[in-house]
Coordinates of N, CA and C in Angstrom, one line a residue:
X1009 N -19.5 -67.8 69.6 CA -18.3 -67.1 69.4 C -17.9 -66.2 70.5
X1010 N -16.4 -66.1 70.7 CA -16.3 -65.4 71.9 C -15.9 -64.0 71.8
X1011 N -15.5 -63.6 70.6 CA -15.1 -62.2 70.1 C -15.6 -62.0 68.8
X1012 N -16.5 -60.8 68.7 CA -17.0 -60.4 67.5 C -16.0 -59.8 66.6
X1013 N -16.0 -60.2 65.2 CA -15.0 -59.5 64.3 C -15.7 -58.1 64.0
X1014 N -15.0 -57.2 64.1 CA -15.3 -55.6 63.9 C -16.0 -55.7 62.3
X1015 N -16.9 -54.9 62.2 CA -17.4 -54.8 60.8 C -17.9 -53.3 60.6
X1016 N -18.2 -53.3 59.2 CA -18.8 -52.1 58.9 C -20.4 -52.5 58.6
X1017 N -21.2 -52.2 59.5 CA -22.6 -52.8 59.3 C -23.3 -52.3 58.3
X1018 N -24.0 -53.5 57.5 CA -24.9 -53.2 56.5 C -26.0 -52.3 56.9
X1019 N -26.7 -51.7 55.8 CA -27.8 -50.7 56.2 C -29.1 -51.4 55.3
X1020 N -29.9 -52.0 56.2 CA -31.0 -52.7 55.6 C -31.8 -51.9 54.7
X1021 N -32.3 -52.4 53.6 CA -33.5 -51.5 52.9 C -34.7 -52.3 52.9
X1022 N -35.6 -51.6 52.6 CA -37.0 -52.4 52.5 C -36.8 -53.8 51.7
X1023 N -36.2 -53.8 50.7 CA -36.1 -55.0 50.0 C -35.2 -56.2 50.7
X1024 N -34.3 -55.8 51.5 CA -33.3 -56.5 52.2 C -33.6 -57.0 53.7
X1025 N -34.7 -56.1 54.2 CA -35.0 -56.3 55.5 C -35.6 -57.5 56.1
X1026 N -36.3 -58.3 55.2 CA -36.6 -59.8 55.6 C -35.4 -60.6 55.9
X1027 N -34.3 -60.5 55.1 CA -33.2 -61.2 55.1 C -32.5 -60.8 56.7
X1028 N -32.4 -59.6 56.9 CA -31.5 -59.2 58.0 C -32.4 -59.6 59.3
X1029 N -33.8 -59.5 59.2 CA -34.7 -59.9 60.2 C -34.5 -61.3 60.7
X1030 N -34.4 -62.1 59.6 CA -34.2 -63.6 59.7 C -32.9 -63.9 60.4
X1031 N -31.8 -63.3 59.9 CA -30.5 -63.2 60.7 C -30.7 -63.0 62.1
X1032 N -31.3 -62.0 62.5 CA -31.6 -61.5 63.7 C -32.0 -62.7 64.7
X1033 N -32.8 -63.7 63.9 CA -33.6 -64.9 64.6 C -32.7 -66.1 64.5
X1034 N -31.4 -65.9 63.8 CA -30.6 -67.1 63.6 C -31.0 -68.0 62.6
X1035 N -31.7 -67.6 61.6 CA -32.2 -68.1 60.4 C -31.6 -67.5 59.2
X1036 N -31.2 -68.5 58.3 CA -30.7 -68.1 56.8 C -31.8 -68.3 55.7
X1037 N -32.2 -67.1 55.2 CA -33.3 -67.1 54.2 C -32.6 -66.4 52.6
X1038 N -33.4 -67.1 51.7 CA -33.0 -66.4 50.5 C -34.4 -66.4 49.6
X1039 N -34.5 -65.6 48.6 CA -35.8 -65.7 47.8 C -35.7 -66.8 46.9
X1040 N -36.9 -67.4 46.8 CA -37.1 -68.5 45.8 C -38.1 -67.9 44.7
X1041 N -37.9 -68.1 43.5 CA -38.8 -67.6 42.4 C -39.8 -68.7 42.3
X1042 N -41.2 -68.2 42.4 CA -42.2 -69.0 42.3 C -42.6 -69.5 40.9
X1043 N -42.1 -68.8 40.0 CA -42.1 -69.1 38.5 C -41.0 -70.1 38.0
X1044 N -40.1 -70.0 38.4 CA -38.9 -71.1 37.8 C -38.2 -72.0 39.0
X1045 N -38.5 -71.7 40.1 CA -38.0 -72.3 41.3 C -36.5 -72.0 41.7
X1046 N -35.9 -71.0 41.0 CA -34.4 -70.7 41.3 C -34.5 -70.0 42.6
X1047 N -33.3 -70.2 43.3 CA -33.0 -69.1 44.4 C -32.2 -68.1 44.1
X1048 N -32.3 -66.9 44.6 CA -31.5 -65.9 44.5 C -30.8 -65.2 45.5
X1049 N -29.6 -64.5 45.5 CA -29.0 -63.9 46.5 C -28.0 -62.8 45.8
X1050 N -28.3 -61.7 46.1 CA -28.9 -60.8 46.8 C -30.3 -60.7 46.7
X1051 N -30.9 -60.0 47.8 CA -32.4 -59.7 47.6 C -32.7 -58.9 46.3
X1052 N -33.9 -59.3 45.6 CA -34.0 -58.6 44.4 C -35.5 -58.3 44.2
X1053 N -35.8 -57.6 43.2 CA -37.4 -57.4 42.9 C -37.9 -58.2 42.0
X1054 N -36.8 -58.9 41.1 CA -37.3 -59.9 40.1 C -36.2 -61.1 39.9
X1055 N -36.8 -62.1 39.5 CA -35.7 -63.1 39.5 C -34.7 -62.9 38.3
X1056 N -33.4 -63.1 38.6 CA -32.4 -63.0 37.7 C -32.4 -64.0 36.7
X1057 N -32.9 -65.2 37.0 CA -32.8 -66.3 36.0 C -34.0 -66.3 34.9
X1058 N -35.2 -65.9 35.4 CA -36.4 -65.9 34.2 C -37.0 -64.5 34.3
X1059 N -36.8 -63.6 35.2 CA -37.4 -62.3 35.1 C -38.5 -62.3 35.8
X1060 N -39.1 -63.5 36.4 CA -40.2 -63.6 37.0 C -40.3 -62.6 38.5
X1061 N -41.5 -62.0 38.7 CA -41.7 -61.2 39.8 C -42.3 -61.8 41.0
X1062 N -42.4 -63.2 41.0 CA -43.0 -63.8 42.2 C -41.9 -64.3 43.0
X1063 N -41.3 -63.7 43.9 CA -40.2 -64.2 44.8 C -41.0 -64.2 46.1
X1064 N -40.4 -65.3 46.9 CA -41.0 -65.7 48.3 C -39.9 -66.1 49.0
X1065 N -39.4 -65.6 50.2 CA -38.6 -66.0 51.1 C -38.6 -67.4 51.7
X1066 N -37.5 -68.2 51.6 CA -37.4 -69.6 51.8 C -36.4 -69.8 53.0
X1067 N -36.6 -70.6 53.9 CA -35.4 -70.9 54.7 C -34.6 -72.1 54.4
X1068 N -33.2 -71.8 54.5 CA -32.2 -72.7 54.1 C -31.6 -73.5 55.1
X1069 N -30.8 -74.5 54.8 CA -30.4 -75.4 55.6 C -29.1 -74.9 56.4
X1070 N -28.6 -74.0 56.0 CA -27.5 -73.3 56.8 C -26.0 -74.0 56.4
X1071 N -26.0 -75.1 55.4 CA -25.0 -75.7 55.2 C -24.3 -75.2 53.8
X1072 N -23.2 -75.4 53.6 CA -22.6 -75.0 52.4 C -21.1 -75.5 52.1
X1073 N -20.5 -75.1 51.1 CA -19.1 -75.4 50.6 C -18.5 -74.3 50.1
X1074 N -17.1 -74.3 50.4 CA -16.5 -73.1 50.0 C -16.1 -73.2 48.7
X1075 N -16.6 -72.0 48.1 CA -16.4 -72.0 46.6 C -15.0 -71.3 45.9
X1076 N -14.6 -70.2 46.8 CA -13.5 -69.6 46.7 C -13.1 -69.0 48.1
X1077 N -11.8 -69.0 48.4 CA -11.4 -68.3 49.8 C -10.1 -67.6 49.7
X1078 N -10.0 -66.7 50.6 CA -8.7 -65.8 50.6 C -8.4 -65.6 52.2
X1079 N -7.2 -65.4 52.6 CA -7.2 -65.1 54.0 C -6.4 -63.5 53.8
X1080 N -6.9 -62.8 54.5 CA -6.5 -61.3 54.5 C -5.7 -61.0 55.7
X1081 N -4.5 -60.5 55.0 CA -3.4 -60.1 55.9 C -3.3 -58.6 56.1
X1082 N -3.8 -57.7 55.0 CA -3.8 -56.4 55.0 C -5.2 -55.8 55.3
X1083 N -5.6 -55.3 56.1 CA -7.0 -55.0 56.3 C -7.6 -53.8 55.3
X1084 N -8.7 -54.2 54.8 CA -9.5 -53.4 53.7 C -9.6 -52.0 54.3
X1085 N -10.0 -52.0 55.4 CA -10.5 -50.7 56.3 C -9.8 -50.6 57.6
X1086 N -9.7 -49.4 58.2 CA -9.0 -49.4 59.5 C -9.9 -50.3 60.6
X1087 N -11.0 -50.2 60.3 CA -11.9 -51.0 61.5 C -11.4 -52.5 61.6
X1088 N -10.9 -53.3 60.4 CA -10.6 -54.4 60.5 C -9.1 -54.8 60.9
X1089 N -8.4 -53.8 61.2 CA -6.9 -53.9 61.4 C -6.6 -54.8 62.6
X1090 N -7.5 -54.8 63.6 CA -7.3 -55.7 64.9 C -7.6 -57.1 64.6
X1091 N -8.1 -57.3 63.4 CA -8.7 -58.7 63.1 C -7.7 -59.4 62.2
X1092 N -6.8 -58.9 61.6 CA -6.0 -59.5 60.6 C -5.1 -60.5 61.4
X1093 N -4.8 -61.8 60.7 CA -5.5 -62.2 59.6 C -7.0 -62.7 59.7
X1094 N -7.7 -62.6 58.7 CA -9.2 -62.9 58.6 C -9.3 -63.6 57.3
X1095 N -10.4 -64.3 57.3 CA -10.8 -65.3 56.1 C -12.0 -64.8 55.4
X1096 N -12.0 -64.4 54.3 CA -13.2 -64.1 53.4 C -13.4 -65.2 52.4
X1097 N -14.7 -65.6 52.2 CA -15.1 -66.9 51.4 C -16.4 -66.5 50.5
X1098 N -16.3 -67.1 49.3 CA -17.6 -67.3 48.8 C -18.2 -68.6 49.1
X1099 N -19.2 -68.6 49.6 CA -19.9 -70.0 50.1 C -20.9 -70.3 49.3
X1100 N -21.0 -71.4 48.5 CA -22.0 -72.1 47.9 C -23.0 -72.7 48.9
X1101 N -24.2 -72.1 49.1 CA -25.0 -72.8 50.1 C -25.5 -74.1 49.5
X1102 N -25.8 -75.0 50.2 CA -26.4 -76.3 49.8 C -27.6 -76.2 49.0
X1103 N -28.3 -75.0 48.8 CA -29.5 -74.8 47.9 C -29.0 -74.2 46.8
X1104 N -27.7 -73.9 46.4 CA -27.3 -73.5 45.2 C -26.6 -72.0 45.2
X1105 N -27.2 -71.0 45.6 CA -26.6 -69.5 45.4 C -25.2 -69.6 46.2
X1106 N -24.6 -68.6 45.6 CA -23.2 -68.2 46.4 C -23.2 -66.9 47.2
X1107 N -22.8 -66.9 48.4 CA -22.9 -65.5 49.2 C -21.4 -65.5 49.7
X1108 N -21.1 -64.2 49.8 CA -19.8 -63.8 50.4 C -20.0 -63.6 51.9
X1109 N -19.0 -64.2 52.5 CA -19.2 -64.1 54.1 C -17.7 -64.4 54.6
X1110 N -17.4 -64.4 56.0 CA -16.2 -64.7 56.7 C -16.2 -66.1 57.1
X1111 N -15.2 -66.9 57.2 CA -15.0 -68.2 57.9 C -14.3 -67.7 59.2
X1112 N -15.0 -68.2 60.2 CA -14.6 -67.9 61.7 C -14.3 -69.2 62.4
X1113 N -13.9 -69.1 63.5 CA -13.7 -70.2 64.5 C -12.4 -70.9 64.2
X1114 N -12.3 -71.9 65.1 CA -11.1 -72.7 64.9 C -10.8 -73.4 63.7
X1115 N -9.8 -73.2 63.2 CA -9.4 -73.9 61.8 C -9.6 -73.1 60.6
X1116 N -10.1 -71.8 61.1 CA -10.7 -70.8 59.8 C -9.5 -70.6 58.9
X1117 N -8.2 -70.1 59.5 CA -7.1 -70.0 58.6 C -6.7 -70.9 57.6
X1118 N -7.1 -72.3 58.0 CA -6.6 -73.5 57.1 C -7.9 -73.9 56.3
X1119 N -8.9 -73.0 56.1 CA -10.1 -73.2 55.1 C -9.3 -73.2 53.6
X1120 N -10.3 -74.3 53.1 CA -9.8 -74.3 51.5 C -11.0 -74.7 50.8
X1121 N -10.6 -74.2 49.5 CA -11.9 -74.6 48.4 C -12.4 -75.9 48.6
X1122 N -13.6 -76.1 48.7 CA -14.3 -77.5 48.6 C -14.7 -77.9 50.2
X1123 N -14.1 -77.3 51.0 CA -14.5 -77.7 52.5 C -16.0 -77.3 52.7
X1124 N -16.7 -78.2 53.5 CA -18.0 -77.9 54.2 C -18.0 -77.0 55.1
X1125 N -19.0 -76.3 55.3 CA -19.2 -75.2 56.5 C -20.4 -75.1 56.9
X1126 N -20.9 -74.6 57.8 CA -22.1 -74.4 58.5 C -22.4 -72.8 59.0
X1127 N -23.5 -72.5 58.8 CA -23.7 -70.9 59.1 C -23.7 -70.8 60.6
X1128 N -23.1 -69.7 61.0 CA -23.2 -69.3 62.6 C -23.6 -67.7 62.4
X1129 N -24.3 -67.2 63.6 CA -24.7 -65.8 63.4 C -23.9 -65.0 64.5
X1130 N -23.5 -63.9 64.3 CA -22.8 -63.0 64.9 C -23.7 -61.9 65.3
X1131 N -24.1 -61.7 66.6 CA -25.0 -60.7 67.0 C -24.2 -59.5 67.4
X1132 N -24.4 -58.3 66.6 CA -23.7 -57.1 67.0 C -25.0 -56.2 67.4
X1133 N -24.5 -55.1 67.7 CA -25.6 -54.1 68.3 C -26.5 -53.7 67.1
X1134 N -25.9 -53.5 66.0 CA -26.9 -53.0 64.9 C -27.5 -53.9 64.1
X1135 N -26.9 -55.2 63.8 CA -27.4 -56.3 63.0 C -26.9 -57.4 63.4
X1136 N -27.5 -58.7 62.8 CA -26.7 -59.8 63.2 C -26.2 -60.4 61.6
X1137 N -25.0 -60.6 61.6 CA -24.3 -61.3 60.6 C -24.3 -62.8 60.3
X1138 N -24.4 -63.4 59.3 CA -24.3 -64.9 59.0 C -22.9 -64.8 58.5
X1139 N -22.1 -65.7 59.1 CA -20.6 -66.2 59.0 C -20.8 -67.8 58.9
X1140 N -19.7 -68.2 58.6 CA -19.5 -69.7 58.4 C -18.4 -70.2 59.2
X1141 N -18.5 -71.5 59.7 CA -17.5 -71.9 60.2 C -17.3 -73.7 59.8
X1142 N -16.0 -74.0 59.9 CA -15.9 -75.4 59.5 C -16.3 -76.4 60.5
X1143 N -16.9 -77.6 60.1 CA -17.5 -78.6 61.1 C -16.6 -78.7 62.4
X1144 N -17.1 -78.8 63.6 CA -16.3 -78.7 64.7 C -15.5 -77.5 65.0
X1145 N -15.8 -76.6 64.2 CA -15.1 -75.2 64.5 C -15.7 -74.4 65.4

């Protein structure tokens, strides 16, 4: 990507640190419950599906589908003012969980529910963020 979208960087916690470390390596990971097999996102101490406490990080394909999408014309915070319009989406990753991110790249403003997307990583000074782009975008 040619220009980074301004952001309010997340503050990794001990629980979320493996996720952010993997993003820095341009890998998308989520926790998989070793008791019931379900994936979970956001990072958790226990499985929200079965209550099990045996969670292990698993690498994902990086592919997904837009579950919900909106184009923002009025920035949520001053830091985003120079980036409007921008696209926020709930992306259902191929492995199941839904995560919120931005749709970036060519065609982002035309993104719609059901479109397939691929993860891309945006390296910032503080953290690397997972974003998604349309195929060919």
